Amino acid sequence: MPGLAVEVIDIDDPQDPRVEDFRDLNSVDRRPDLPVLPGGRPGRGLVIAEGVLVAQRMIASRFSAHAFLGVDKRLEELDDDLRDPSLSGVPFFRASAEVMAEIVGFHLNRGVLAVARRPEVLSVSDILETARTVAILEGVNDHENIGSIFRNAAGLGVDAVLFGQGCADPLYRRCVRVSMGHALLVPFAKFDEWPRGLDELRSRDFRLVSMTPDPDAVTLAEAVDAEKVGFLVGAEGPGLTASAMAATDVKARIPMSRGTDSLNVATAAAVAFYERVRSGTMGE
Amino acid sequence: MPGLAVEVIDIDDPQDPRVEDFRDLNSVDRRPDLPVLPGGRPGRGLVIAEGVLVAQRMIASRFSAHAFLGVDKRLEELDDDLRDPSLSGVPFFRASAEVMAEIVGFHLNRGVLAVARRPEVLSVSDILETARTVAILEGVNDHENIGSIFRNAAGLGVDAVLFGQGCADPLYRRCVRVSMGHALLVPFAKFDEWPRGLDELRSRDFRLVSMTPDPDAVTLAEAVDAEKVGFLVGAEGPGLTASAMAATDVKARIPMSRGTDSLNVATAAAVAFYERVRSGTMGE
């Protein structure tokens, strides 16, 4: 294939050691996206992009894909993207759907995978240099919810996602997939100290808004009118901890939405992001 | 257990014919929630509620549970609810988690199921008698998205969900589960003719709003100011058909949200529902 930056390598044997990074994607203890835990299990911490769209977003992101595995049809669909000079010499392992299924451990409808190592982590300070609207998560330990929050952040112009205590890893395969690849594109960082790290936002003139179903809270529309805003959301059920909530400037509720199970956490976040966009764009 | 309306019956044999309605929940062709298809497969069309919360909502709904299957712990948790006189004589089949797993075909974490027959279907006209805000779905064939739309409708005060062409069954188990039981509580109906059935909404002074990523559409905030509003949403990807869109009064977009994959359909619907609540409650 003239013009491709990647090197296409055919794989016929599912045991081929060159495709090790794509093996046993669903295995609890061998999956390649298991994070490297401090002093704990020796995860490899690889980041897996599934499907054409998410692979494209990985190529466009700060994550450098170091290998692809896919069927011929997907290789063709990615033809334009795989000409990117940054992929020069990166292997595209081409396999049949059957061989691919044996490697990854199940039949993968999406037909293509890309894998990258984790880049340098960003710091909260790095992100706050330019951000005007950020989402701040506490105790959100469901990969699907985190993925949806990244997708909603991207769709509604939120600049970054910041992680407080008790959140799941945003670079798990399921999270990256549900985010439609936006977990690779929207910057994120983790607070070193929680909730004390919120002080940095306050010192940079962010208004910190706790999302809560509390009927005594102000409505969301009354809370977002500030140049910089950080929305805090907690896990469904328990919500934000008292100490996190105490560290914020204002509690805001979504009108009508009563009870802790009334909206999914990613949906509540989307509504908050929308209110922010709405307030900023009414004159557009 | 004095005071219970249900009759507790212990089940030790997974083959017991009395628990037939709970058997093989995941089976493609035997699952009890398979709808009765006109001239097609003989589905039983039963409605399954999973878990304490959804079972409680079924008891509170127009769906009459005719049997329960659960472990002893869940029987205790439902103690108050199972005193409801409407459940007089309804069997509560009590089983161990192991026996239950053999009956349903997998280990069910939620530990309790309720089953109901489908009640009489509501007509669009019935629903429009009192509704002020309705969601109208076209081509939404993903059970999880439909379930989320019901949950969001309940959380944000939408009166009903109306189904145009090409939508999946809102009473599938997965849909009921994802809706947190709100698919049993929020009224819904299916249009007989599509999109011609929309005429009835127009004759009742509904403003019909198409949700679209089209940058030429007005913003959502500009579209919802009417006494009665129907929001039309289409499937992710294709969106609404041209004929459905042509039958509406105004096209509305969510600002910033560009491209067809930027927001999930249920999230886009939630944002629209929120805008409606916001407009109606700003003076509260």
Short mmCIF file of C-alpha atoms in Angstrom, two decimals, chain A residues 53 57 144 151-158 180 182 219-222 236 253-258 260-267 270-271 274-275 277-279 281-282 284, chain B residues 53 57 144 151-158 180 182 219-222 236 253-258 260-267 270-271 274-275 277-279 281-282 284:
data_model
loop_
_atom_site.label_atom_id
_atom_site.label_comp_id
_atom_site.label_asym_id
_atom_site.label_seq_id
_atom_site.Cartn_x
_atom_site.Cartn_y
_atom_site.Cartn_z
CA LEU A 53 -13.39 6.32 14.98
CA ARG A 57 -8.97 9.99 17.63
CA GLU A 144 -18.97 3.78 31.65
CA ARG A 151 -17.92 12.46 25.68
CA ASN A 152 -20.27 15.05 27.15
CA ALA A 153 -17.36 17.33 28.04
CA ALA A 154 -16.13 17.20 24.46
CA GLY A 155 -19.61 17.71 23.02
CA LEU A 156 -20.37 20.69 25.24
CA GLY A 157 -17.07 22.54 25.28
CA VAL A 158 -15.76 21.65 28.72
CA MET A 180 -15.87 7.69 21.79
CA HIS A 182 -12.62 11.72 23.90
CA THR A 219 -30.93 26.28 40.49
CA LEU A 220 -28.11 25.54 38.11
CA ALA A 221 -29.00 28.61 36.07
CA GLU A 222 -28.28 30.82 39.08
CA GLU A 236 -24.74 8.12 41.99
CA ARG A 253 -29.55 21.56 41.67
CA ILE A 254 -31.23 20.59 38.46
CA PRO A 255 -34.87 21.69 38.78
CA MET A 256 -37.45 18.85 38.93
CA SER A 257 -34.75 16.29 39.33
CA ARG A 258 -35.46 14.89 42.77
CA THR A 260 -30.40 10.56 44.08
CA ASP A 261 -31.34 8.19 41.32
CA SER A 262 -33.28 10.64 39.20
CA LEU A 263 -30.50 11.29 36.71
CA ASN A 264 -27.39 9.35 35.89
CA VAL A 265 -24.22 11.17 36.98
CA ALA A 266 -22.99 11.66 33.41
CA THR A 267 -26.39 13.02 32.40
CA ALA A 270 -24.15 17.08 30.73
CA VAL A 271 -27.00 19.26 31.93
CA TYR A 274 -25.14 22.67 28.81
CA GLU A 275 -26.23 25.35 31.25
CA VAL A 277 -22.73 26.78 27.26
CA ARG A 278 -26.21 28.25 27.22
CA SER A 279 -25.24 31.12 29.49
CA THR A 281 -23.81 31.63 24.01
CA MET A 282 -27.15 33.31 24.41
CA GLU A 284 -24.25 34.31 19.69
CA LEU B 53 -36.20 -0.49 43.48
CA ARG B 57 -41.87 0.81 40.99
CA GLU B 144 -30.31 1.08 26.77
CA ARG B 151 -35.27 7.78 33.29
CA ASN B 152 -34.47 11.28 32.05
CA ALA B 153 -38.13 11.94 31.25
CA ALA B 154 -39.10 11.00 34.81
CA GLY B 155 -36.25 13.00 36.33
CA LEU B 156 -37.05 16.13 34.34
CA GLY B 157 -40.83 16.17 34.37
CA VAL B 158 -41.61 15.01 30.84
CA MET B 180 -34.75 2.34 36.83
CA HIS B 182 -39.56 4.48 34.93
CA THR B 219 -30.70 27.12 19.70
CA LEU B 220 -32.78 24.96 21.97
CA ALA B 221 -33.42 27.93 24.23
CA GLU B 222 -35.16 29.73 21.38
CA GLU B 236 -27.49 8.33 16.86
CA ARG B 253 -29.67 22.41 18.16
CA ILE B 254 -27.67 22.14 21.34
CA PRO B 255 -25.00 24.84 21.17
CA MET B 256 -21.39 23.59 20.87
CA SER B 257 -22.57 20.10 20.24
CA ARG B 258 -21.36 19.46 16.72
CA THR B 260 -23.75 13.32 15.03
CA ASP B 261 -21.74 11.51 17.67
CA SER B 262 -21.13 14.43 19.97
CA LEU B 263 -23.86 13.51 22.44
CA ASN B 264 -25.65 10.26 23.08
CA VAL B 265 -29.33 10.43 22.04
CA ALA B 266 -30.58 10.03 25.62
CA THR B 267 -28.22 12.77 26.78
CA ALA B 270 -32.09 15.15 28.69
CA VAL B 271 -30.64 18.50 27.69
CA TYR B 274 -33.85 20.37 31.00
CA GLU B 275 -34.22 23.42 28.77
CA VAL B 277 -37.90 22.73 32.79
CA ARG B 278 -35.55 25.67 32.99
CA SER B 279 -37.81 27.88 30.90
CA THR B 281 -39.22 27.25 36.38
CA MET B 282 -37.09 30.33 36.13
CA GLU B 284 -40.04 29.51 40.83
#
